[in-house]
Coordinates of C-alpha atoms in Angstrom, one line a residue:
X2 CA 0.0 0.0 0.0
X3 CA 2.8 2.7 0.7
X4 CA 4.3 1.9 -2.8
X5 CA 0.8 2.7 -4.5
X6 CA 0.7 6.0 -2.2
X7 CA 4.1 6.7 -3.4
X8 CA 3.6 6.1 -6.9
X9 CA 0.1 8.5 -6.7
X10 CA 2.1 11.1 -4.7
X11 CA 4.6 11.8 -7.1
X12 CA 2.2 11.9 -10.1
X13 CA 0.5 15.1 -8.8
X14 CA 0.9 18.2 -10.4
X15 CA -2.5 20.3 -8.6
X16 CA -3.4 20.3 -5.2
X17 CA -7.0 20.9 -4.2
X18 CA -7.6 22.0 -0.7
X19 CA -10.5 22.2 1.7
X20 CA -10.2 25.1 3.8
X21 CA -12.2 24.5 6.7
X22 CA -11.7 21.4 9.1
X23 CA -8.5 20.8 6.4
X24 CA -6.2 24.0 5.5
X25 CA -7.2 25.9 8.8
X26 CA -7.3 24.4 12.2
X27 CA -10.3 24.2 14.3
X28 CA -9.8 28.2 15.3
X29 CA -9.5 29.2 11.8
X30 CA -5.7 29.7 11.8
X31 CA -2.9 28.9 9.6
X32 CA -0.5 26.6 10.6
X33 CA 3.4 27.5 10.0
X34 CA 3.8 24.1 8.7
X35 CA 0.8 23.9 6.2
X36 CA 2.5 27.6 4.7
X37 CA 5.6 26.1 4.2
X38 CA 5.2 23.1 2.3
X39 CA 2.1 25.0 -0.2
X40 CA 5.1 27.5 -0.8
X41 CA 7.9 24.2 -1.4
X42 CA 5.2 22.8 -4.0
X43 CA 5.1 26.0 -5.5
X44 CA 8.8 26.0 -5.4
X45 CA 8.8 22.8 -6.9
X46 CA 5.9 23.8 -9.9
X47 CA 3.1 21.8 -8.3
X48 CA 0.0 24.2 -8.1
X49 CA -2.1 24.9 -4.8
X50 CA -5.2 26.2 -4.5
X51 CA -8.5 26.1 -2.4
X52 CA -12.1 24.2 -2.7
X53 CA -14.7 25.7 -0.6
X54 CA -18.2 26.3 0.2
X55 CA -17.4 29.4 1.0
X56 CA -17.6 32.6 -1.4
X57 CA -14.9 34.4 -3.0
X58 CA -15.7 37.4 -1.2
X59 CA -14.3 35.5 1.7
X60 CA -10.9 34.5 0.4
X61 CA -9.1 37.7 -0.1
X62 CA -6.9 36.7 2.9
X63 CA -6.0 33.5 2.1
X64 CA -5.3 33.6 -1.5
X65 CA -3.0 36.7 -0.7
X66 CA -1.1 35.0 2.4
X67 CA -0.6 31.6 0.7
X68 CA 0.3 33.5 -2.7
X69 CA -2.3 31.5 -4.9
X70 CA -1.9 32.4 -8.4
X71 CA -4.8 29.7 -9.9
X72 CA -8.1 29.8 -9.8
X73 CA -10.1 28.8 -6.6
X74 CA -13.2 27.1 -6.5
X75 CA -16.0 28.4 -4.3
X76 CA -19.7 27.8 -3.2
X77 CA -19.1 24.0 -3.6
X78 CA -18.3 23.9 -7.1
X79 CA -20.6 26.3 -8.5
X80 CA -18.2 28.9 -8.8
X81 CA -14.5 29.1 -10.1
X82 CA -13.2 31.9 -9.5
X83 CA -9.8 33.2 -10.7
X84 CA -8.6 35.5 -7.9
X85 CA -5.5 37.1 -10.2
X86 CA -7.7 38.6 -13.0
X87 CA -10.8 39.1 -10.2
X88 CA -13.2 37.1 -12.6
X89 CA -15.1 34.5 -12.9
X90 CA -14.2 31.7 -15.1
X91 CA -16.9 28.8 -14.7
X92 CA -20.5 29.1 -12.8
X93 CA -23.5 27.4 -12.1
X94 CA -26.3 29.6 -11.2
X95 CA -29.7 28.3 -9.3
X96 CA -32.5 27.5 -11.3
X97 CA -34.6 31.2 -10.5
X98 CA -37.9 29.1 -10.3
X99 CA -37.3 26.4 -7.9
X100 CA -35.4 28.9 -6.0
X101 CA -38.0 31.1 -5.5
X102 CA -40.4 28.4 -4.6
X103 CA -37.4 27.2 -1.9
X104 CA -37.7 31.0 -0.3
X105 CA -41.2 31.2 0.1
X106 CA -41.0 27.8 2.1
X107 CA -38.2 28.7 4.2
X108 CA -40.2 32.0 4.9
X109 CA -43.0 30.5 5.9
X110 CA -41.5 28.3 8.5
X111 CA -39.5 31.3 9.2
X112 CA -36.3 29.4 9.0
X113 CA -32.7 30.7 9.0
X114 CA -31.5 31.2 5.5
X115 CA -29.5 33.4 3.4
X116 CA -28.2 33.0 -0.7
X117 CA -24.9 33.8 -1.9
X118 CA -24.3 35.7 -5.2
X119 CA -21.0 37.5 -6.4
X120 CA -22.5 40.3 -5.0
X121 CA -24.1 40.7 -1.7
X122 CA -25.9 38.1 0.0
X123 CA -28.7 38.3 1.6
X124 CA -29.9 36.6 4.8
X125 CA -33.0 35.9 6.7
X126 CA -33.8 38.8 9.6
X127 CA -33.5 36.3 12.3
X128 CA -30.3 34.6 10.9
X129 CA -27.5 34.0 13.4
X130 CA -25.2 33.3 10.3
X131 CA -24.9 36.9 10.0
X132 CA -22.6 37.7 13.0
X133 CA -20.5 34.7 11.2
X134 CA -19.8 36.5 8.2
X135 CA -19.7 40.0 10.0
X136 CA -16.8 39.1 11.9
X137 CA -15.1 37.8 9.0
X138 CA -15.2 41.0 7.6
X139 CA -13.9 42.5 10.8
X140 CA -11.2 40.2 10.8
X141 CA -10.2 41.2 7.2
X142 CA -10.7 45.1 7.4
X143 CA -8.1 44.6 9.9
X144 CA -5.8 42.7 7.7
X145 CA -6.0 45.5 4.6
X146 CA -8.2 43.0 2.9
X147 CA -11.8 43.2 0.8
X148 CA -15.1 42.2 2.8
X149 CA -18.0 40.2 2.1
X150 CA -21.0 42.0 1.5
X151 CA -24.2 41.3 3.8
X152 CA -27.7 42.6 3.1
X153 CA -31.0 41.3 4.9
X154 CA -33.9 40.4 2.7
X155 CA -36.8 42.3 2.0
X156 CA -40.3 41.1 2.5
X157 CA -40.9 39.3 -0.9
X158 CA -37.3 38.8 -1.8
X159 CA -37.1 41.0 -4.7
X160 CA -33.8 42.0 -3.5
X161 CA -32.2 39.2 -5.6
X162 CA -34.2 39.6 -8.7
X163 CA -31.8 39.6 -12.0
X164 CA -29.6 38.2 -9.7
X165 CA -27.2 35.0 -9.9
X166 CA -28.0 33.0 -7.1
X167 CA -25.3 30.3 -6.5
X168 CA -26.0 29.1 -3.1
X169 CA -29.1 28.8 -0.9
X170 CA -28.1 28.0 2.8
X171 CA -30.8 27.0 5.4
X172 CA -29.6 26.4 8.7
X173 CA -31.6 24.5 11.5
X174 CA -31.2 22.5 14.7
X175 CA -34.1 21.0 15.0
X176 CA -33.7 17.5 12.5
X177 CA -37.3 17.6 11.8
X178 CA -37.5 20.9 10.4
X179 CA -34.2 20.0 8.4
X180 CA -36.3 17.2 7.0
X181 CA -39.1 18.8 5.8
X182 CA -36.5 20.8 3.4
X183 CA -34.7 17.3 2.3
X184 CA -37.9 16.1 1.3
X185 CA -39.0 18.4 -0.7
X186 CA -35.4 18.9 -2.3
X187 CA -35.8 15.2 -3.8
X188 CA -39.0 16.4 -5.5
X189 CA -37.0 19.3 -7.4
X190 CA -35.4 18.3 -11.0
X191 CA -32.8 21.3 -11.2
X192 CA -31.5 21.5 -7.5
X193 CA -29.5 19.5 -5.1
X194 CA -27.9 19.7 -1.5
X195 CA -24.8 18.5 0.6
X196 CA -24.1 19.2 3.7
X197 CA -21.0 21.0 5.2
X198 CA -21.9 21.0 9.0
X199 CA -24.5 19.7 11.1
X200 CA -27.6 21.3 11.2
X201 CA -26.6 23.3 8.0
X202 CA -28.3 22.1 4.3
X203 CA -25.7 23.5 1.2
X204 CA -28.4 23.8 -1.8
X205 CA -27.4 24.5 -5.5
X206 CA -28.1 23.7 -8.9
X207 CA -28.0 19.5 -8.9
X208 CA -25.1 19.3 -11.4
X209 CA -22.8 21.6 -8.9
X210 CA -20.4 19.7 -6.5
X211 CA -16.7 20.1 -5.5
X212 CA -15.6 17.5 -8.2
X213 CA -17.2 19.7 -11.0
X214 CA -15.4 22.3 -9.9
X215 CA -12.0 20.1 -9.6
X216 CA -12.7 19.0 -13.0
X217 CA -13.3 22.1 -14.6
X218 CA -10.2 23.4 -13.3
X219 CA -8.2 20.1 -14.1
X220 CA -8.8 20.6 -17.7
X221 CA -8.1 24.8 -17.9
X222 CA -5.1 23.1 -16.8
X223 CA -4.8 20.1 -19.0
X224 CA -4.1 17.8 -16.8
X225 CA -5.8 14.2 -15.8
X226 CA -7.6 13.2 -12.5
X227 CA -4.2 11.0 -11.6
X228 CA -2.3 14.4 -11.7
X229 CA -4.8 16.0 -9.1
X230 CA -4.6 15.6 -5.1
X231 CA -7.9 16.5 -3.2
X232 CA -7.9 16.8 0.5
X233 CA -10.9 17.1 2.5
X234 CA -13.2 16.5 5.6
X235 CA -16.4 16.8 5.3
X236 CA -19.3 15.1 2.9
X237 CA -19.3 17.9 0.8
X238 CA -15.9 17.1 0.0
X239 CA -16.6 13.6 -1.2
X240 CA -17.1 14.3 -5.1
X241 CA -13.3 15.7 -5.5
X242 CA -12.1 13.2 -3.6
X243 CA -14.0 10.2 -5.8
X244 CA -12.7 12.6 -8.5
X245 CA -8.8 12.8 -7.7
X246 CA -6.1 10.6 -8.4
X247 CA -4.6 10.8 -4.6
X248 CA -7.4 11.6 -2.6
X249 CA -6.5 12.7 1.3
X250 CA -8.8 12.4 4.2
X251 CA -8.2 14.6 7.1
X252 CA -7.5 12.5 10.9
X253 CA -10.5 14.6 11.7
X254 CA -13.1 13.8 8.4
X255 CA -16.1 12.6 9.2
X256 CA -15.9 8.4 8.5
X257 CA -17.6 7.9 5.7
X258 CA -15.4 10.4 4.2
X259 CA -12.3 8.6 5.2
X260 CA -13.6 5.8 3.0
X261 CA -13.5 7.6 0.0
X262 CA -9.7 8.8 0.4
X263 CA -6.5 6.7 -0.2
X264 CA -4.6 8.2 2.9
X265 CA -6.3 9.1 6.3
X266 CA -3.7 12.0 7.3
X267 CA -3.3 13.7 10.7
X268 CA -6.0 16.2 11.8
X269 CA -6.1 20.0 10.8
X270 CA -4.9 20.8 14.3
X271 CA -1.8 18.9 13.8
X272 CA -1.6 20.4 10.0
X273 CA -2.5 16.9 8.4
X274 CA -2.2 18.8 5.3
X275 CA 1.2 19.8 5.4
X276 CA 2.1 16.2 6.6
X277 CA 0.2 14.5 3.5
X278 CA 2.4 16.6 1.4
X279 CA 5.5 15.9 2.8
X280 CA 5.0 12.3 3.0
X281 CA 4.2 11.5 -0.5
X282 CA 4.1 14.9 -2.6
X283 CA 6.9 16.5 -2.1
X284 CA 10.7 16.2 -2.8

């Protein structure tokens, strides 16, 4: 088994990072070990970049302290965006239909919710998400770096008309009420879901996922999936890891996504990622 690992480690040429639960440790932070060895593979012309669920509004600081040059891929797939040029090079937007029949359902049960556009996004009035994102943008004013921007909804949502919607994001403890929104999500012909954390439903157009976005940027880059390393933790992170030729499980990934990777690494605490890539990646 370690010669296979081997052999797949020294075919990649792209690195595919989750961010969080993977790149960052469990208080968001940067690891001095996971900087150094994304800089030696840049060193050593293997390309780095992120995969998140996350929108590009948010990556400013990341992309700037870990010097990423290639295009990143946000919102679960539905986005890639290309953080040098500052434009978009591959989306995915909502069907505007079935999203508008999604709002009025998550108004009436008054749920927390909120879409993500290029834009601003717009959140439910009682959303706690909001504070979230907020001190993001704290936390980036104070690093010289661009915000997200965060709206509230209006009454019938006509905030978002002519408006790409990428992401719908509905957030609820209670299981119950999270299942009233699954099942009605399997009756829809143009939307899907994943999840990225409990209690938290990730809904988009039902071709997006992370290994559409992988592949997309595996061919701008004309490369195959054996070429490609995808490291992850969560079920959202499952498609680009089926997708990848050397597919890396965090020590912390849930564990059904540990059985989709070919190496279970060390945990985001103990930059897992870093370790991954010196092990079998790197010279």
């Amino acid at each position: 088994m370690e010669d296979k690992l081997m052999a797949a480690g020294r075919k990649v040429k792209l690195i595919v990072s989750d961010i969080d639960g993977t790149l960052l440790t469990s208080d968001r932070k940067l690891t001095k070990e996971n900087i150094t060895a994304i800089k030696k593979a840049k060193e050593q012309n293997i390309k780095f970049t992120i995969s998140t669920g996350r929108v590009a509004s948010m990556l400013d600081y990341y992309t700037k302290i870990l010097e990423i040059d290639t295009p990143v891929i946000t919102l679960n797939g539905a986005v890639v965006w290309d953080p040098v040029r500052n434009i978009t090079t591959f989306d995915v937007p909502m069907n505007e239909d079935e999203l508008k029949g999604l709002l009025e359902l998550c108004k009436y049960y008054q749920m927390d919710y909120g879409v993500m556009t290029m834009g601003t996004n717009y959140f439910s009035k009682n959303s706690f998400r909001i504070a979230r994102y907020q001190g993001y943008n704290e936390f980036a004013k104070s690093h010289g770096m661009s915000i997200m921007e965060v709206g509230t909804f209006d009454e019938d949502h006509h905030c978002i008309d002519g408006i790409r919607v990428y992401k719908l994001l509905i957030t609820d403890r209670d299981p119950k009420r999270i299942k009233i929104f699954e099942d009605h999500l399997h009756t829809l012909k143009k939307t899907g879901y994943t999840t990225s954390e409990p209690g938290l439903l990730d809904i988009a157009e039902n071709t997006v996922n992370k290994g559409l976005g992988v592949q997309k940027l595996t061919e701008t880059f004309r490369l195959q999936p054996e070429e490609v390393c995808a490291i992850g933790d969560y079920d959202n992170d499952i498609s680009m890891l089926q997708y990848a030729g050397f597919s890396v499980a965090m020590g912390n990934a849930l564990p059904n996504v540990k059985k989709h990777a070919l190496y279970v690494t060390a945990t985001n605490n103990e930059s897992g990622l870093a370790q991954a890539m010196e092990k079998y990646i790197l010279e």
